[in-house]
CSV table of C-alpha atoms and ligand atoms in Angstrom, one decimal:
chain,number,residue,atom,x,y,z
A,1,UNK,CA,6.7,29.7,-32.2
A,2,UNK,CA,8.8,26.6,-32.4
A,3,UNK,CA,12.5,27.2,-33.0
A,4,UNK,CA,15.3,24.8,-33.8
A,5,UNK,CA,18.4,23.9,-31.9
A,6,UNK,CA,21.2,21.8,-33.2
A,7,UNK,CA,23.0,19.1,-31.1
A,8,UNK,CA,26.0,17.3,-32.5
A,9,UNK,CA,27.2,13.9,-31.6
A,10,UNK,CA,24.1,12.8,-29.6
A,11,UNK,CA,23.5,9.1,-30.1
A,12,UNK,CA,19.8,8.9,-29.5
A,13,UNK,CA,16.9,9.9,-31.6
A,14,UNK,CA,14.0,11.8,-30.3
A,15,UNK,CA,10.5,11.7,-31.7
A,16,UNK,CA,10.7,15.5,-32.4
A,17,UNK,CA,14.2,15.3,-34.0
A,18,UNK,CA,15.2,15.5,-37.6
A,19,UNK,CA,18.3,13.6,-38.7
A,20,UNK,CA,20.3,15.6,-41.2
A,21,UNK,CA,23.9,14.8,-42.4
A,22,UNK,CA,25.0,13.4,-39.0
A,23,UNK,CA,23.5,16.1,-37.0
A,24,UNK,CA,20.3,15.8,-35.0
A,25,UNK,CA,18.2,18.9,-35.1
A,26,UNK,CA,15.6,19.2,-32.4
A,27,UNK,CA,12.5,21.3,-32.7
A,28,UNK,CA,12.3,23.0,-29.4
A,29,UNK,CA,9.5,25.1,-28.2
A,30,UNK,CA,11.6,28.3,-27.6
A,31,UNK,CA,8.9,30.4,-26.2
A,32,UNK,CA,8.2,28.1,-23.1
A,33,UNK,CA,8.1,30.2,-19.9
A,34,UNK,CA,11.5,30.0,-18.1
A,35,UNK,CA,12.0,29.6,-14.5
A,36,UNK,CA,15.5,30.6,-13.3
A,37,UNK,CA,16.8,29.4,-10.0
A,38,UNK,CA,18.9,31.5,-7.6
A,39,UNK,CA,22.6,31.1,-7.7
A,40,UNK,CA,23.7,27.9,-5.8
A,41,UNK,CA,20.1,26.6,-5.5
A,42,UNK,CA,20.3,24.0,-8.2
A,43,UNK,CA,21.7,21.0,-6.2
A,44,UNK,CA,18.5,19.3,-5.4
A,45,UNK,CA,17.2,19.4,-8.9
A,46,UNK,CA,20.6,18.2,-10.2
A,47,UNK,CA,20.2,15.3,-7.7
A,48,UNK,CA,16.7,14.6,-9.3
A,49,UNK,CA,14.7,15.8,-6.3
A,50,UNK,CA,11.6,17.2,-8.1
A,51,UNK,CA,10.6,19.9,-5.7
A,52,UNK,CA,11.6,23.6,-6.2
A,53,UNK,CA,10.8,25.7,-3.1
A,54,UNK,CA,9.8,29.3,-3.5
A,55,UNK,CA,13.0,30.4,-1.8
A,56,UNK,CA,15.0,28.9,-4.7
A,57,UNK,CA,13.3,30.8,-7.5
A,58,UNK,CA,15.0,33.7,-9.0
A,59,UNK,CA,12.6,34.7,-11.6
A,60,UNK,CA,9.9,33.5,-13.9
A,61,UNK,CA,9.8,34.9,-17.5
A,62,UNK,CA,6.7,34.4,-19.6
A,63,UNK,CA,3.1,33.9,-18.9
A,64,UNK,CA,2.1,30.6,-17.3
A,65,UNK,CA,-1.2,29.5,-15.9
A,66,UNK,CA,-1.2,27.5,-12.6
A,67,UNK,CA,0.1,24.0,-13.3
A,68,UNK,CA,1.5,25.1,-16.7
A,69,UNK,CA,4.8,23.9,-17.9
A,70,UNK,CA,8.0,25.9,-17.4
A,71,UNK,CA,11.6,25.2,-18.5
A,72,UNK,CA,13.9,25.3,-15.5
A,73,UNK,CA,17.4,26.8,-15.6
A,74,UNK,CA,20.1,27.3,-13.1
A,75,UNK,CA,21.6,30.7,-12.4
A,76,UNK,CA,24.2,30.1,-15.1
A,77,UNK,CA,21.5,29.4,-17.7
A,78,UNK,CA,22.0,25.6,-17.9
A,79,UNK,CA,18.6,24.0,-18.7
A,80,UNK,CA,17.7,21.4,-16.0
A,81,UNK,CA,14.4,20.1,-17.2
A,82,UNK,CA,10.7,20.8,-17.3
A,83,UNK,CA,8.4,21.6,-14.3
A,84,UNK,CA,4.9,22.4,-13.4
A,85,UNK,CA,4.4,25.9,-12.0
A,86,UNK,CA,2.5,26.0,-8.6
A,87,UNK,CA,2.1,29.7,-7.8
A,88,UNK,CA,0.1,29.1,-4.6
A,89,UNK,CA,2.3,26.6,-3.0
A,90,UNK,CA,5.6,26.8,-1.1
A,91,UNK,CA,6.7,24.0,-3.5
A,92,UNK,CA,6.7,26.6,-6.4
A,93,UNK,CA,7.4,24.0,-9.1
A,94,UNK,CA,7.6,20.3,-9.5
A,95,UNK,CA,9.8,18.6,-12.1
A,96,UNK,CA,8.0,16.6,-14.7
A,97,UNK,CA,11.3,15.6,-16.3
A,98,UNK,CA,15.0,16.2,-15.8
A,99,UNK,CA,15.5,16.1,-19.6
A,100,UNK,CA,15.8,19.6,-20.9
A,101,UNK,CA,14.3,18.6,-24.2
A,102,UNK,CA,11.3,16.7,-22.8
A,103,UNK,CA,8.0,17.7,-24.3
A,104,UNK,CA,5.1,17.6,-21.7
A,105,UNK,CA,2.1,16.5,-23.6
A,106,UNK,CA,-0.4,13.6,-23.8
A,107,UNK,CA,2.3,11.3,-25.0
A,108,UNK,CA,4.4,12.1,-22.0
A,109,UNK,CA,1.7,11.0,-19.7
A,110,UNK,CA,0.9,8.0,-21.9
A,111,UNK,CA,4.5,6.8,-21.5
A,112,UNK,CA,4.8,7.6,-17.7
A,113,UNK,CA,1.5,5.8,-16.9
A,114,UNK,CA,2.5,2.8,-19.2
A,115,UNK,CA,5.8,2.6,-17.4
A,116,UNK,CA,4.0,2.7,-14.0
A,117,UNK,CA,1.6,0.0,-15.0
A,118,UNK,CA,4.5,-2.1,-16.3
A,119,UNK,CA,6.3,-1.9,-12.9
A,120,UNK,CA,3.2,-3.3,-11.2
A,121,UNK,CA,2.4,-6.1,-13.7
A,122,UNK,CA,4.8,-8.7,-12.3
A,123,UNK,CA,3.8,-7.9,-8.7
A,124,UNK,CA,0.4,-9.3,-8.7
A,125,UNK,CA,-1.6,-12.4,-9.8
A,126,UNK,CA,-4.9,-10.8,-10.7
A,127,UNK,CA,-6.8,-13.9,-9.5
A,128,UNK,CA,-5.4,-13.3,-6.0
A,129,UNK,CA,-4.8,-9.5,-5.8
A,130,UNK,CA,-6.8,-6.8,-7.7
A,131,UNK,CA,-6.1,-3.8,-5.5
A,132,UNK,CA,-2.9,-1.8,-5.8
A,133,UNK,CA,-1.4,1.7,-6.3
A,134,UNK,CA,-1.0,2.1,-10.0
A,135,UNK,CA,0.6,5.6,-9.9
A,136,UNK,CA,2.5,6.8,-6.8
A,137,UNK,CA,3.2,10.4,-7.5
A,138,UNK,CA,6.9,11.4,-7.3
A,139,UNK,CA,8.0,7.7,-7.1
A,140,UNK,CA,6.6,7.3,-10.6
A,141,UNK,CA,7.9,10.7,-11.8
A,142,UNK,CA,4.4,12.1,-11.8
A,143,UNK,CA,4.4,14.5,-8.9
A,144,UNK,CA,1.0,15.2,-7.4
A,145,UNK,CA,-0.8,12.2,-9.2
A,146,UNK,CA,-2.0,9.2,-7.3
A,147,UNK,CA,-4.1,6.4,-8.9
A,148,UNK,CA,-5.2,3.4,-6.9
A,149,UNK,CA,-6.9,0.5,-8.5
A,150,UNK,CA,-9.7,-1.2,-6.6
A,151,UNK,CA,-11.0,-4.1,-8.8
A,152,UNK,CA,-12.7,-2.3,-11.6
A,153,UNK,CA,-12.5,1.2,-10.0
A,154,UNK,CA,-9.7,3.6,-10.4
A,155,UNK,CA,-9.5,6.2,-7.7
A,156,UNK,CA,-7.6,9.4,-8.8
A,157,UNK,CA,-6.1,12.1,-6.6
A,158,UNK,CA,-4.8,15.3,-8.3
A,159,UNK,CA,-2.8,16.8,-5.6
A,160,UNK,CA,-0.7,19.5,-7.4
A,161,UNK,CA,-1.4,22.3,-9.7
A,162,UNK,CA,0.5,20.5,-12.4
A,163,UNK,CA,-1.6,17.3,-12.0
A,164,UNK,CA,-4.7,19.4,-12.0
A,165,UNK,CA,-3.7,21.3,-15.1
A,166,UNK,CA,-3.3,18.0,-17.0
A,167,UNK,CA,-6.3,16.3,-15.4
A,168,UNK,CA,-8.4,15.7,-18.6
A,169,UNK,CA,-5.3,14.4,-20.5
A,170,UNK,CA,-4.5,12.0,-17.6
A,171,UNK,CA,-8.1,10.8,-17.4
A,172,UNK,CA,-8.0,10.1,-21.2
A,173,UNK,CA,-4.8,8.1,-20.9
A,174,UNK,CA,-6.2,6.1,-18.0
A,175,UNK,CA,-9.3,5.4,-20.0
A,176,UNK,CA,-7.2,4.1,-22.9
A,177,UNK,CA,-5.3,1.8,-20.6
A,178,UNK,CA,-8.3,0.6,-18.6
A,179,UNK,CA,-11.3,0.9,-20.9
A,180,UNK,CA,-13.7,-1.0,-18.8
A,181,UNK,CA,-12.9,0.7,-15.4
A,182,UNK,CA,-15.0,3.2,-13.5
A,183,UNK,CA,-13.3,6.4,-12.5
A,184,UNK,CA,-13.6,8.1,-9.2
A,185,UNK,CA,-12.0,11.3,-8.0
A,186,UNK,CA,-10.7,11.8,-4.5
A,187,UNK,CA,-8.9,15.1,-4.8
A,188,UNK,CA,-9.1,16.2,-1.2
A,189,UNK,CA,-6.6,16.6,1.7
A,190,UNK,CA,-4.0,18.9,3.0
A,191,UNK,CA,-1.8,18.7,-0.1
A,192,UNK,CA,-4.6,20.0,-2.3
A,193,UNK,CA,-5.3,22.9,0.2
A,194,UNK,CA,-1.6,23.9,0.1
A,195,UNK,CA,-1.8,24.2,-3.7
A,196,UNK,CA,-4.8,26.4,-3.4
A,197,UNK,CA,-7.0,23.9,-5.1
A,198,UNK,CA,-10.6,23.2,-4.1
A,199,UNK,CA,-11.8,19.8,-2.9
A,200,UNK,CA,-13.3,17.6,-5.6
A,201,UNK,CA,-14.7,14.2,-4.7
A,202,UNK,CA,-17.1,12.2,-6.8
A,203,UNK,CA,-17.5,10.0,-9.8
A,204,UNK,CA,-15.9,11.1,-13.1
A,205,UNK,CA,-18.0,11.2,-16.1
A,206,UNK,CA,-21.4,9.6,-16.0
A,207,UNK,CA,-20.3,7.0,-13.2
A,208,UNK,CA,-22.5,6.2,-10.2
A,209,UNK,CA,-21.8,8.0,-7.0
A,210,UNK,CA,-21.6,4.8,-5.0
A,211,UNK,CA,-18.4,3.0,-5.9
A,212,UNK,CA,-18.1,0.9,-2.8
A,213,UNK,CA,-16.5,-2.3,-4.0
A,214,UNK,CA,-15.0,-5.5,-2.9
A,215,UNK,CA,-11.3,-6.2,-3.7
A,216,UNK,CA,-9.1,-9.2,-3.4
A,217,UNK,CA,-5.8,-9.1,-1.5
A,218,UNK,CA,-3.8,-12.4,-1.4
A,219,UNK,CA,-7.1,-14.1,-2.1
A,220,UNK,CA,-8.9,-12.5,0.9
A,221,UNK,CA,-11.8,-10.1,0.3
A,222,UNK,CA,-12.0,-6.6,1.5
A,223,UNK,CA,-14.8,-3.9,1.2
A,224,UNK,CA,-13.4,-0.6,0.2
A,225,UNK,CA,-15.3,2.7,0.1
A,226,UNK,CA,-13.4,5.2,-2.1
A,227,UNK,CA,-15.8,8.0,-1.4
A,228,UNK,CA,-15.4,8.2,2.4
A,229,UNK,CA,-12.6,5.8,3.4
A,230,UNK,CA,-9.2,7.1,4.5
A,231,UNK,CA,-6.7,8.0,1.8
A,232,UNK,CA,-8.4,6.5,-1.3
A,233,UNK,CA,-10.2,3.8,0.7
A,234,UNK,CA,-7.6,1.2,1.9
A,235,UNK,CA,-4.1,1.0,3.2
A,236,UNK,CA,-2.6,-0.8,0.2
A,237,UNK,CA,0.9,-0.3,1.5
A,238,UNK,CA,0.5,-2.8,4.3
A,239,UNK,CA,-0.5,-5.7,1.9
A,240,UNK,CA,2.7,-7.8,2.4
A,241,UNK,CA,3.0,-7.2,6.1
A,242,UNK,CA,-0.6,-8.4,6.7
A,243,UNK,CA,0.4,-11.7,5.0
A,244,UNK,CA,3.4,-12.0,7.4
A,245,UNK,CA,1.1,-11.6,10.4
A,246,UNK,CA,-1.1,-14.4,9.0
A,247,UNK,CA,1.9,-16.7,8.9
A,248,UNK,CA,2.5,-16.2,12.6
A,249,UNK,CA,-1.1,-16.3,13.7
A,250,UNK,CA,-2.0,-19.9,14.2
A,251,UNK,CA,-3.6,-20.3,17.7
A,252,UNK,CA,-2.5,-16.9,18.7
A,253,UNK,CA,-4.4,-14.3,20.6
A,254,UNK,CA,-3.8,-11.1,18.5
A,255,UNK,CA,-4.4,-7.4,19.4
A,256,UNK,CA,-4.7,-5.3,16.3
A,257,UNK,CA,-4.3,-1.6,17.3
A,258,UNK,CA,-5.3,1.2,14.9
A,259,UNK,CA,-7.1,-1.5,12.9
A,260,UNK,CA,-8.9,0.6,10.4
A,261,UNK,CA,-11.1,-1.9,8.4
A,262,UNK,CA,-9.4,-4.9,9.8
A,263,UNK,CA,-6.7,-5.7,7.2
A,264,UNK,CA,-4.5,-7.3,9.7
A,265,UNK,CA,-7.4,-8.9,11.6
A,266,UNK,CA,-8.7,-10.7,8.5
A,267,UNK,CA,-5.3,-12.1,7.7
A,268,UNK,CA,-4.7,-13.2,11.3
A,269,UNK,CA,-8.1,-15.0,11.5
A,270,UNK,CA,-7.5,-16.7,8.1
A,271,UNK,CA,-4.1,-17.8,9.5
A,272,UNK,CA,-5.8,-19.6,12.3
A,273,UNK,CA,-5.7,-17.0,15.1
A,274,UNK,CA,-7.5,-18.2,18.3
A,275,UNK,CA,-8.9,-14.7,18.9
A,276,UNK,CA,-8.4,-11.2,17.3
A,277,UNK,CA,-9.3,-7.9,18.8
A,278,UNK,CA,-9.5,-4.9,16.6
A,279,UNK,CA,-9.1,-1.4,18.2
A,280,UNK,CA,-9.9,1.8,16.4
A,281,UNK,CA,-11.5,5.3,17.2
A,282,UNK,CA,-13.5,5.1,14.0
A,283,UNK,CA,-16.9,3.3,14.3
A,284,UNK,CA,-17.3,3.5,10.5
A,285,UNK,CA,-14.0,1.7,9.9
A,286,UNK,CA,-14.9,-1.0,12.5
A,287,UNK,CA,-18.3,-1.5,10.8
A,288,UNK,CA,-16.4,-2.3,7.6
A,289,UNK,CA,-14.0,-4.5,9.6
A,290,UNK,CA,-16.9,-6.6,10.7
A,291,UNK,CA,-18.2,-7.0,7.2
A,292,UNK,CA,-14.7,-8.0,6.0
A,293,UNK,CA,-14.6,-10.8,8.7
A,294,UNK,CA,-18.0,-12.1,7.5
A,295,UNK,CA,-17.2,-11.7,3.8
A,296,UNK,CA,-14.3,-14.1,4.2
A,297,UNK,CA,-16.4,-16.7,6.1
A,298,UNK,CA,-14.3,-16.4,9.2
A,299,UNK,CA,-15.5,-17.3,12.7
A,300,UNK,CA,-17.1,-14.2,14.1
A,301,UNK,CA,-16.9,-15.8,17.5
A,302,UNK,CA,-13.1,-15.5,17.5
A,303,UNK,CA,-13.4,-11.8,16.6
A,304,UNK,CA,-13.9,-8.7,18.9
A,305,UNK,CA,-13.9,-5.0,18.4
A,306,UNK,CA,-13.2,-2.0,20.7
A,307,UNK,CA,-14.1,1.5,19.5
A,308,UNK,CA,-11.5,3.2,21.7
A,309,UNK,CA,-8.4,5.3,21.8
A,310,UNK,CA,-5.4,3.0,21.7
A,311,UNK,CA,-3.5,5.0,24.2
A,312,UNK,CA,-6.3,4.4,26.7
A,313,UNK,CA,-7.1,0.9,25.7
A,314,UNK,CA,-3.6,-0.3,26.2
A,315,UNK,CA,-3.5,1.2,29.7
A,316,UNK,CA,-6.7,-0.5,30.4
A,317,UNK,CA,-5.4,-3.8,29.3
A,318,UNK,CA,-2.3,-3.4,31.5
A,319,UNK,CA,-4.5,-2.5,34.5
A,320,UNK,CA,-6.6,-5.6,33.9
A,321,UNK,CA,-3.6,-7.8,33.4
A,322,UNK,CA,-4.6,-8.9,29.8
A,323,UNK,CA,-2.0,-10.7,27.8
A,324,UNK,CA,-1.6,-11.4,24.0
A,325,UNK,CA,0.7,-13.5,21.8
A,326,UNK,CA,0.9,-10.9,19.0
A,327,UNK,CA,0.3,-7.1,18.9
A,328,UNK,CA,0.1,-4.9,15.9
A,329,UNK,CA,0.7,-1.2,16.3
A,330,UNK,CA,0.0,0.6,13.0
A,331,UNK,CA,-0.7,4.2,14.1
A,332,UNK,CA,-1.4,7.2,11.9
A,333,UNK,CA,1.4,9.5,11.0
A,334,UNK,CA,2.6,11.0,14.3
A,335,UNK,CA,5.1,13.4,12.6
A,336,UNK,CA,3.8,15.4,9.7
A,337,UNK,CA,7.0,17.4,9.6
A,338,UNK,CA,10.6,17.3,10.9
A,339,UNK,CA,9.7,19.7,13.7
A,340,UNK,CA,7.2,17.2,15.1
A,341,UNK,CA,9.7,14.3,15.5
A,342,UNK,CA,10.3,14.7,19.2
A,343,UNK,CA,6.6,14.7,20.1
A,344,UNK,CA,6.1,11.8,17.6
A,345,UNK,CA,9.0,9.9,19.3
A,346,UNK,CA,7.2,10.2,22.7
A,347,UNK,CA,4.0,8.8,21.2
A,348,UNK,CA,5.7,5.8,19.5
A,349,UNK,CA,7.7,5.1,22.8
A,350,UNK,CA,4.5,5.2,24.8
A,351,UNK,CA,2.5,2.7,22.8
A,352,UNK,CA,5.5,0.4,22.2
A,353,UNK,CA,6.2,0.3,25.9
A,354,UNK,CA,2.7,-0.6,26.8
A,355,UNK,CA,2.4,-3.2,24.1
A,356,UNK,CA,5.6,-4.9,25.2
A,357,UNK,CA,4.2,-5.2,28.7
A,358,UNK,CA,1.1,-6.9,27.3
A,359,UNK,CA,2.9,-9.6,25.4
A,360,UNK,CA,3.4,-13.1,26.7
A,361,UNK,CA,7.0,-14.3,26.7
A,362,UNK,CA,8.0,-15.1,23.1
A,363,UNK,CA,5.1,-12.9,21.8
A,364,UNK,CA,5.4,-10.8,18.6
A,365,UNK,CA,5.2,-7.1,18.2
A,366,UNK,CA,4.5,-5.8,14.7
A,367,UNK,CA,5.3,-2.2,15.2
A,368,UNK,CA,5.1,0.6,12.5
A,369,UNK,CA,5.8,4.2,11.7
A,370,UNK,CA,4.4,5.7,8.6
A,371,UNK,CA,6.0,9.1,9.3
A,372,UNK,CA,8.3,9.9,6.4
A,373,UNK,CA,10.5,11.9,8.6
A,374,UNK,CA,11.0,9.1,11.2
A,375,UNK,CA,14.1,7.3,9.9
A,376,UNK,CA,14.6,3.6,10.7
A,377,UNK,CA,17.5,4.0,13.1
A,378,UNK,CA,15.6,6.4,15.2
A,379,UNK,CA,12.5,4.2,15.2
A,380,UNK,CA,14.7,1.2,16.1
A,381,UNK,CA,16.1,3.2,19.0
A,382,UNK,CA,12.6,4.2,20.2
A,383,UNK,CA,11.5,0.5,20.2
A,384,UNK,CA,14.8,-0.5,21.9
A,385,UNK,CA,14.2,2.0,24.6
A,386,UNK,CA,10.6,0.8,25.1
A,387,UNK,CA,11.8,-2.7,25.5
A,388,UNK,CA,14.4,-1.6,28.1
A,389,UNK,CA,11.8,0.4,30.0
A,390,UNK,CA,9.4,-2.6,29.9
A,391,UNK,CA,12.2,-4.8,31.1
A,392,UNK,CA,11.8,-7.2,28.2
A,393,UNK,CA,14.4,-8.7,25.8
A,394,UNK,CA,13.4,-8.0,22.3
A,395,UNK,CA,14.9,-9.0,19.0
A,396,UNK,CA,14.0,-7.9,15.4
A,397,UNK,CA,13.1,-11.0,13.3
A,398,UNK,CA,11.8,-9.0,10.3
A,399,UNK,CA,12.2,-5.6,8.8
A,400,UNK,CA,9.1,-4.4,7.0
A,401,UNK,CA,8.2,-1.5,4.6
A,402,UNK,CA,5.7,-0.4,2.1
A,403,UNK,CA,4.7,-2.8,-0.6
A,404,UNK,CA,6.4,-2.6,-4.1
A,405,UNK,CA,3.6,-0.7,-5.7
A,406,UNK,CA,4.6,2.2,-3.4
A,407,UNK,CA,8.1,2.6,-4.6
A,408,UNK,CA,10.7,4.7,-2.9
A,409,UNK,CA,12.0,7.6,-4.8
A,410,UNK,CA,15.7,7.4,-4.1
A,411,UNK,CA,16.3,11.2,-4.2
A,412,UNK,CA,13.5,11.7,-1.7
A,413,UNK,CA,14.5,10.0,1.5
A,414,UNK,CA,11.1,10.6,3.2
A,415,UNK,CA,9.4,8.6,0.4
A,416,UNK,CA,10.5,5.6,2.4
A,417,UNK,CA,7.8,6.4,4.7
A,418,UNK,CA,6.6,3.1,6.1
A,419,UNK,CA,9.0,1.3,8.5
A,420,UNK,CA,8.1,-1.7,10.5
A,421,UNK,CA,9.8,-4.1,12.9
A,422,UNK,CA,8.6,-7.6,13.9
A,423,UNK,CA,10.1,-8.1,17.3
A,424,UNK,CA,10.1,-11.3,19.3
A,425,UNK,CA,9.7,-10.2,22.8
A,426,UNK,CA,11.0,-12.6,25.5
B,501,LIG,N1,-3.6,-1.1,10.1
B,501,LIG,C1,-4.6,-0.6,9.2
B,501,LIG,C2,-4.4,0.9,8.9
B,501,LIG,C3,-4.2,1.9,10.1
B,501,LIG,S1,-4.5,3.5,9.7
B,501,LIG,C4,-4.8,-1.4,8.0
B,501,LIG,O1,-4.0,-2.3,7.7
B,501,LIG,O2,-5.7,-1.0,7.2
B,501,LIG,C5,-4.6,4.2,11.2
B,501,LIG,C6,-5.9,4.0,12.0
B,501,LIG,O3,-5.8,4.6,13.3
B,501,LIG,C7,-7.2,4.8,11.4
B,501,LIG,O4,-8.1,3.8,11.2
B,501,LIG,C8,-7.6,5.7,12.5
B,501,LIG,O5,-9.0,5.8,12.6
B,501,LIG,C9,-7.0,5.1,13.8
B,501,LIG,N2,-6.6,6.0,14.8
B,501,LIG,C10,-6.1,7.2,14.8
B,501,LIG,N3,-5.7,7.6,16.1
B,501,LIG,C11,-6.3,6.6,16.9
B,501,LIG,C12,-6.2,6.5,18.4
B,501,LIG,N4,-5.7,7.4,19.1
B,501,LIG,N5,-6.8,5.4,18.8
B,501,LIG,C13,-7.3,4.4,18.0
B,501,LIG,N6,-7.3,4.5,16.7
B,501,LIG,C14,-6.8,5.6,16.1
């Protein structure tokens, strides 16, 4: 049953409010399940961090299905907002809204998705770039929902019980916004497992199973396979950093380590590189990389591939005395949690040290970490130590991060996950 609550002196009008004699009366759903936090465990929610861990939960009152909406209160009874209940996960609830009067319904998702789309609209000229992250989970205040746009394909990931609960509604809203787009689901990966949700991969509705498509990124073309590719098919977050490499590539001999489907390689070749070598352990990724070189009409004679472990390949280059003018190091996440930072640091140090040794004087190192727990000052120190040990003088000429369609949620420091340095190595 809906109840009524009276608030005096609030200046704003809500769509569910009634204005009567200077008093706003809000209709509130008083029988929503209530999640009460333990005493002193409300600070992260008050700081607008959306995750509530199981250890912070005092009690849940009312019946709520997995992913259903609960009103969150602190121990003193103060309402803090609305969240999705995730009974199987250590992250027991994720905040949809920090407004205690928010109504989580189709309109809520309509507004959040419209606002996510509005943020991206000025970032891209559709004639040059038609692939971008449309919804970036927590950073778009939609925890657990990722939507990537690849030309006319929208690839959706429902990675939390809350996102799963609202799946049909979200798909309807996406259909309203992008009526001519095909929808494909890529709900897999570790996050989904932790939520106790089964893997679901395939076309949504009556779509075709094969959604391999060609996208444009800064006017270059790339083949993306949303069904089998990493993440949803492409590393969209590196878009602007690939352009930067292209600017430095003229006549350079470039080694692109952890190349995946050759994003950096294509930009380097288009920028006039003399030679580009892609290295990756994945033969499938390299096969697409070769297609990408051809698709852009680039000279395949200037392009080489090595299906190899980068740690071994760099050592082999060192032993053979090979030299390069620019090296890209874009490894996978070495630290999945804080406890893995030390081990990750050793991995980053190793490849950066080897790469520095392979650079000609004045060469450029494009080095990245996509581990959310590896903060920039620590990464800088690792690269500095690598330069010292390689006996090279290195200066940072650019700081890099994830593209603007992957915003950083300020209350979640680890959402600034991609850090990169361009170092000139003398
Ligand atoms: N730079 C790429 C993205 C890199 S993702 C782009 O712009 O698209 C990381 C890549 O590293 C994946 O393709 C994965 O197959 C590869 N990889 C992981 N471990 C590796 C290793 N030890 N040696 C070589 N490649 C590795």
